[in-house]
Every structure is written in C-alpha cells, then in structure tokens.
CSV table of C-alpha atoms and ligand atoms in Angstrom, one decimal:
chain,number,residue,atom,x,y,z
A,378,MET,CA,0.0,0.0,0.0
A,379,VAL,CA,1.4,3.4,-1.0
A,380,ARG,CA,0.3,6.3,1.2
A,381,SER,CA,0.0,9.9,0.1
A,382,LYS,CA,1.9,12.7,2.0
A,383,GLU,CA,-1.4,13.8,3.5
A,384,GLU,CA,-2.0,10.3,4.8
A,385,ILE,CA,1.5,10.1,6.2
A,386,ALA,CA,1.0,13.4,7.9
A,387,LYS,CA,-2.1,11.9,9.7
A,388,MET,CA,0.0,8.9,10.7
A,389,ARG,CA,2.5,11.2,12.2
A,390,LYS,CA,-0.3,12.7,14.4
A,391,ALA,CA,-1.1,9.1,15.5
A,392,GLY,CA,2.6,8.5,16.0
A,393,ARG,CA,3.0,11.5,18.3
A,394,VAL,CA,0.2,10.2,20.5
A,395,VAL,CA,1.8,6.8,20.7
A,396,ALA,CA,5.2,8.5,21.6
A,397,GLU,CA,3.5,10.3,24.4
A,398,MET,CA,1.9,7.1,25.7
A,399,ILE,CA,5.3,5.4,25.7
A,400,GLU,CA,6.9,8.4,27.4
A,401,ARG,CA,4.3,8.7,30.2
A,402,VAL,CA,3.9,4.9,30.8
A,403,SER,CA,7.7,4.6,30.9
A,404,GLU,CA,7.9,7.3,33.5
A,405,ALA,CA,5.3,5.6,35.7
A,406,ALA,CA,6.8,2.1,35.4
A,407,ARG,CA,8.8,1.7,38.7
A,408,PRO,CA,9.2,-1.0,41.4
A,409,GLY,CA,5.9,-1.6,43.2
A,410,VAL,CA,3.6,-0.4,40.4
A,411,ARG,CA,1.1,-2.9,38.9
A,412,THR,CA,0.9,-3.1,35.1
A,413,GLU,CA,-2.9,-2.4,35.2
A,414,TYR,CA,-2.0,1.1,36.4
A,415,LEU,CA,0.2,1.6,33.4
A,416,ASP,CA,-2.8,0.7,31.2
A,417,ARG,CA,-4.8,3.4,32.9
A,418,ILE,CA,-2.2,6.0,32.1
A,419,ALA,CA,-2.1,5.0,28.5
A,420,ARG,CA,-5.9,5.3,28.3
A,421,GLN,CA,-5.7,8.7,29.8
A,422,VAL,CA,-3.3,9.9,27.1
A,423,LEU,CA,-5.6,8.7,24.4
A,424,GLU,CA,-8.5,10.5,26.0
A,425,GLU,CA,-6.6,13.7,26.4
A,426,ARG,CA,-5.5,13.6,22.7
A,427,GLY,CA,-8.9,12.6,21.4
A,428,ALA,CA,-7.4,9.4,20.0
A,429,LYS,CA,-8.8,5.9,19.9
A,430,SER,CA,-7.2,2.6,20.9
A,431,ASN,CA,-6.3,0.1,18.2
A,432,PHE,CA,-5.3,-2.5,20.8
A,433,LEU,CA,-8.5,-2.6,23.0
A,434,ASN,CA,-10.8,-5.3,21.6
A,435,TYR,CA,-8.4,-6.2,18.9
A,436,HIS,CA,-9.4,-9.9,18.4
A,437,GLY,CA,-10.8,-9.5,21.9
A,438,PHE,CA,-7.6,-8.1,23.5
A,439,PRO,CA,-8.8,-6.7,26.9
A,440,ALA,CA,-6.4,-3.7,27.4
A,441,THR,CA,-5.0,-0.5,25.8
A,442,ILE,CA,-1.4,-1.5,25.9
A,443,CYS,CA,0.7,-4.7,26.1
A,444,THR,CA,3.0,-5.0,29.1
A,445,SER,CA,5.4,-8.0,28.8
A,446,PRO,CA,7.9,-8.4,31.7
A,447,ASN,CA,11.2,-10.4,31.6
A,448,ASN,CA,10.7,-13.7,29.8
A,449,MET,CA,7.5,-12.5,28.2
A,450,ILE,CA,8.2,-11.5,24.6
A,451,VAL,CA,5.0,-9.7,23.6
A,452,HIS,CA,1.2,-9.4,24.0
A,453,GLY,CA,1.2,-9.4,27.8
A,454,ILE,CA,-2.1,-8.2,29.3
A,455,PRO,CA,-1.8,-5.5,32.0
A,456,GLY,CA,-3.1,-6.7,35.3
A,457,LYS,CA,-2.1,-7.4,38.9
A,458,TYR,CA,1.6,-8.1,38.2
A,459,LYS,CA,3.7,-5.8,40.4
A,460,LEU,CA,6.9,-4.6,38.8
A,461,LYS,CA,10.0,-5.2,40.9
A,462,GLU,CA,13.6,-3.9,40.9
A,463,GLY,CA,15.6,-5.7,38.2
A,464,ASP,CA,12.7,-6.5,35.9
A,465,ILE,CA,12.8,-5.5,32.3
A,466,LEU,CA,9.4,-4.5,30.8
A,467,SER,CA,8.3,-4.3,27.1
A,468,ILE,CA,5.6,-1.6,26.7
A,469,ASP,CA,3.7,-1.7,23.4
A,470,CYS,CA,1.4,1.1,22.6
A,471,GLY,CA,-0.9,2.1,19.7
A,472,ALA,CA,-3.3,4.8,18.7
A,473,ILE,CA,-5.8,5.8,16.0
A,474,VAL,CA,-6.1,9.4,14.9
A,475,ASP,CA,-8.5,10.3,12.0
A,476,GLY,CA,-8.6,6.7,11.0
A,477,TYR,CA,-4.8,6.3,10.8
A,478,HIS,CA,-2.8,4.0,13.1
A,479,GLY,CA,0.5,4.3,15.0
A,480,ASP,CA,2.3,1.4,16.8
A,481,ALA,CA,5.5,1.5,18.8
A,482,ALA,CA,7.2,-0.3,21.7
A,483,VAL,CA,10.1,0.0,24.0
A,484,THR,CA,11.7,-2.2,26.6
A,485,ILE,CA,12.8,-0.4,29.8
A,486,PRO,CA,14.8,-1.4,32.9
A,487,ILE,CA,12.9,-1.2,36.2
A,488,GLY,CA,15.4,0.2,38.6
A,489,GLN,CA,18.8,-1.4,38.5
A,490,VAL,CA,19.0,-4.4,36.1
A,491,SER,CA,21.7,-7.0,35.4
A,492,GLU,CA,24.4,-6.2,33.0
A,493,GLU,CA,23.2,-8.9,30.6
A,494,ALA,CA,19.6,-7.5,30.7
A,495,ALA,CA,20.9,-4.0,30.0
A,496,ARG,CA,23.0,-5.3,27.1
A,497,LEU,CA,19.9,-7.2,25.7
A,498,ILE,CA,17.9,-4.0,25.7
A,499,GLU,CA,20.7,-2.0,24.1
A,500,VAL,CA,21.3,-4.6,21.3
A,501,THR,CA,17.5,-4.9,20.6
A,502,ARG,CA,17.2,-1.1,20.3
A,503,GLU,CA,20.3,-1.0,18.0
A,504,SER,CA,18.8,-3.8,15.9
A,505,LEU,CA,15.6,-1.8,15.4
A,506,TRP,CA,17.6,1.2,14.1
A,507,ALA,CA,19.6,-1.1,11.8
A,508,GLY,CA,16.3,-2.3,10.3
A,509,ILE,CA,14.9,1.2,10.0
A,510,ARG,CA,18.0,2.4,8.1
A,511,VAL,CA,17.1,-0.1,5.3
A,512,LEU,CA,13.7,1.5,4.6
A,513,GLU,CA,14.6,3.4,1.4
A,514,ALA,CA,12.7,3.2,-1.9
A,515,GLY,CA,14.3,0.7,-4.2
A,516,ARG,CA,15.6,-1.7,-1.6
A,517,ARG,CA,14.0,-5.0,-0.7
A,518,LEU,CA,11.9,-5.5,2.4
A,519,HIS,CA,13.6,-8.6,3.8
A,520,GLU,CA,16.8,-6.7,4.0
A,521,VAL,CA,15.2,-5.2,7.1
A,522,GLY,CA,15.2,-8.6,8.8
A,523,ARG,CA,18.7,-9.4,7.6
A,524,ALA,CA,20.0,-6.2,9.3
A,525,ILE,CA,18.1,-6.9,12.5
A,526,GLN,CA,19.2,-10.5,12.7
A,527,GLN,CA,22.9,-9.6,12.1
A,528,VAL,CA,23.0,-7.2,15.0
A,529,ALA,CA,21.2,-9.5,17.4
A,530,GLU,CA,23.1,-12.7,16.5
A,531,GLN,CA,26.5,-10.9,16.5
A,532,ALA,CA,25.8,-10.1,20.1
A,533,GLY,CA,25.1,-13.7,20.8
A,534,PHE,CA,21.3,-13.3,21.1
A,535,SER,CA,18.5,-14.9,19.0
A,536,VAL,CA,15.6,-13.5,17.0
A,537,VAL,CA,12.0,-14.6,17.4
A,538,ARG,CA,10.5,-16.1,14.2
A,539,GLU,CA,6.7,-16.5,15.0
A,540,TYR,CA,6.0,-12.8,15.5
A,541,VAL,CA,7.0,-10.1,13.0
A,542,GLY,CA,6.6,-6.5,11.9
A,543,HIS,CA,3.9,-5.4,9.5
A,544,ALA,CA,2.7,-2.7,7.2
A,545,ILE,CA,0.4,-0.2,8.9
A,546,GLY,CA,-2.0,2.5,7.8
A,547,THR,CA,-5.8,2.5,8.1
A,548,ALA,CA,-5.5,-0.8,9.9
A,549,MET,CA,-2.9,-1.7,12.5
A,550,HIS,CA,-1.8,-4.9,10.8
A,551,GLU,CA,-1.6,-4.7,7.0
A,552,ASP,CA,0.3,-6.9,4.5
A,553,PRO,CA,3.1,-7.5,4.0
A,554,GLN,CA,4.6,-8.9,7.1
A,555,VAL,CA,8.2,-7.7,8.0
A,556,PRO,CA,10.2,-10.6,9.4
A,557,ASN,CA,13.0,-9.8,11.8
A,558,TYR,CA,15.3,-12.4,10.2
A,559,TRP,CA,16.3,-13.3,6.7
A,560,PRO,CA,13.6,-15.6,5.4
A,561,GLY,CA,15.6,-16.9,2.4
A,562,ASN,CA,14.3,-14.4,-0.2
A,563,PRO,CA,14.6,-10.6,-0.7
A,564,GLY,CA,10.9,-9.9,-0.5
A,565,PRO,CA,8.9,-7.1,-2.0
A,566,LEU,CA,10.4,-3.9,-3.4
A,567,ILE,CA,10.2,-1.0,-0.9
A,568,LYS,CA,8.4,2.0,-2.4
A,569,GLU,CA,8.0,5.7,-1.4
A,570,GLY,CA,4.8,6.0,0.6
A,571,ASN,CA,5.1,2.6,2.2
A,572,VAL,CA,4.7,2.6,6.0
A,573,PHE,CA,5.9,-0.2,8.2
A,574,ALA,CA,5.9,-1.1,11.9
A,575,ILE,CA,9.4,-2.5,12.4
A,576,GLU,CA,9.5,-4.5,15.7
A,577,PRO,CA,12.4,-6.8,16.6
A,578,MET,CA,11.9,-9.3,19.4
A,579,VAL,CA,15.3,-10.5,20.6
A,580,ASN,CA,15.9,-13.3,23.2
A,581,LEU,CA,18.8,-13.7,25.5
A,582,LYS,CA,18.9,-17.5,24.9
A,583,GLY,CA,16.9,-19.6,22.4
A,584,LYS,CA,14.5,-18.2,19.8
A,585,GLU,CA,11.6,-20.6,20.6
A,586,THR,CA,8.3,-19.2,21.9
A,587,MET,CA,5.4,-20.5,23.9
A,588,LEU,CA,1.8,-19.1,24.2
A,589,LEU,CA,0.4,-19.0,27.7
A,590,ASP,CA,-3.1,-20.2,28.7
A,591,ASP,CA,-4.6,-16.6,28.6
A,592,GLY,CA,-4.3,-17.0,24.8
A,593,TRP,CA,-2.2,-13.8,24.5
A,594,SER,CA,1.0,-13.8,26.5
A,595,VAL,CA,3.9,-15.0,24.4
A,596,VAL,CA,7.0,-16.1,26.5
A,597,THR,CA,10.4,-17.6,25.7
A,598,ALA,CA,10.3,-21.5,25.7
A,599,ASP,CA,13.5,-21.6,27.8
A,600,GLY,CA,12.5,-19.0,30.3
A,601,GLY,CA,15.3,-16.6,29.2
A,602,LEU,CA,14.8,-12.8,29.0
A,603,SER,CA,13.3,-11.1,25.9
A,604,SER,CA,13.4,-7.6,24.7
A,605,HIS,CA,11.2,-5.8,22.1
A,606,PHE,CA,11.4,-2.4,20.4
A,607,GLU,CA,9.1,-1.0,17.7
A,608,HIS,CA,8.6,2.2,15.6
A,609,THR,CA,6.2,3.1,12.8
A,610,VAL,CA,8.3,4.3,9.9
A,611,ALA,CA,7.3,5.9,6.5
A,612,VAL,CA,9.4,5.6,3.4
A,613,THR,CA,9.9,9.1,2.0
A,614,GLU,CA,11.9,10.7,-0.8
A,615,ASP,CA,14.3,11.8,1.9
A,616,GLY,CA,14.6,8.3,3.4
A,617,PRO,CA,12.9,6.7,6.4
A,618,TRP,CA,10.8,9.0,8.6
A,619,VAL,CA,10.2,7.6,12.1
A,620,LEU,CA,6.6,8.6,12.9
A,621,THR,CA,6.5,7.4,16.5
A,622,THR,CA,9.2,9.7,18.0
A,623,PRO,CA,8.1,12.5,20.4
B,1139,MG,MG1,3.2,-2.7,18.7
B,1140,MG,MG1,3.2,-3.8,15.7
C-alpha cells in the first residue's frame, strides 16, 4: 500500500500520540507499580488527545497497551503483576487518529537491572535502528530482517520467528509482514509511501516461543529474558521517517 503525503501526515499525528503514551507509561513504570496502572495512564493519554485505541478489543484483547515483563516476549495483558527492581518491561502502545494508526514499543529497565539484561535491551534497540535504516525506496523489504538478525546474533542473542513486523495504515496490521530475520528471499520492493511497523523481538537465549493459557501472552520457551522495540516508519523521498518519536 502506497500512502500519500497527506495520509503520512495523519499517521505522524497518531505516531506522536503513541510516543506520548510510551513516554508517560515509561515514567510511571517503577518498582511496586502494577501493570494495570500503566494501562490506565495510556488510556488517559488517548482521552486527552482525542485518539482511539487500536489494541482494545483487537481480536478480543482486553487492554489499551501490552505489558510484557522479563521472559514474556509480547502481548502481555496489563493486570495485577507488580513490577520489581531488576525487571525489564516491554511496553507496546498504539493509537488511531483520524482513522490512521500508530504502533510502537520500548523495553525499559525497572530500577537497576543485570548487566546482561541491559545489554539485551541496548542490542535490541540497536537492531531496530539497523532495520529502520534499510527503509529506502528501491531496496527489498527482507533486508530489514537481515540487518536486525545480524545485529542480534553478532551479540550472541536470538531473533523470534513466529511474531513479526507489519505494514500499517488504516489498519494496524496490513500486508506485507516484515520478518526480523532473513527468510531466504529478498521480499517485495520498498516504495516511497510505504509505511511499516518494524519490531524486533530479541531473546537472551533460544528463539523458541510459547503461548500462555490466557491466549495472548507469548513467552520464551526456555524462560530466558526477551526484549522488544518498535517504531512506525514511513518511506519518503528523503529516506525513512520515524513517525512514532516525540
Ligand atoms: Mg506494537
Ligand atoms: Mg506492531
């Protein structure tokens, strides 16, 4: 799907709301805080900005954000879990403004974390930006995953296969998917006006995943830590434009 400049400007508006959600939720995420409280903060930002949630009721998802601590990779449901010193927490936020979607995630340390957890976070963030740098018209989409995988694996970590990035626009998840690894072929041509949510999920140990009984929470099969970062990015004539920064 190729989006006009007007459409991308609307997606930037949604992206700014998402950036504010991430900022305010991150500030509130400290030892002793329950993840359901973080969901309330995100809801409040949406209300203040007159934006709608694209997560709430998505295939029945019961909350406004995803909160995924430690060995949880993605899609954690905010609830009674109380954050503690040394946790790492993936916060995934989304918003709709004027019918256009934004989607972004960060992983943050809660208080002081282990050296290895801090390195996992840094490498995942770096892998996201390596993927973003690929988003130029004329290149091939699966180069994104190749770049992400290279950064993650060079650091000794592994990349999740079952969950991937996606095109985004008037729906949160549009085709094509954007794998975070090299799937064996170069994939579609990247065109000006394409908008993608790039979202590496990087595991400390093995890449295998497991779905919990709640039908949403995805965890690492071996119990190792996992980190997740995401931005919504438009392909412009001047290169990639990250729409979900403040
Ligand atoms: Mg997301
Ligand atoms: Mg996404």
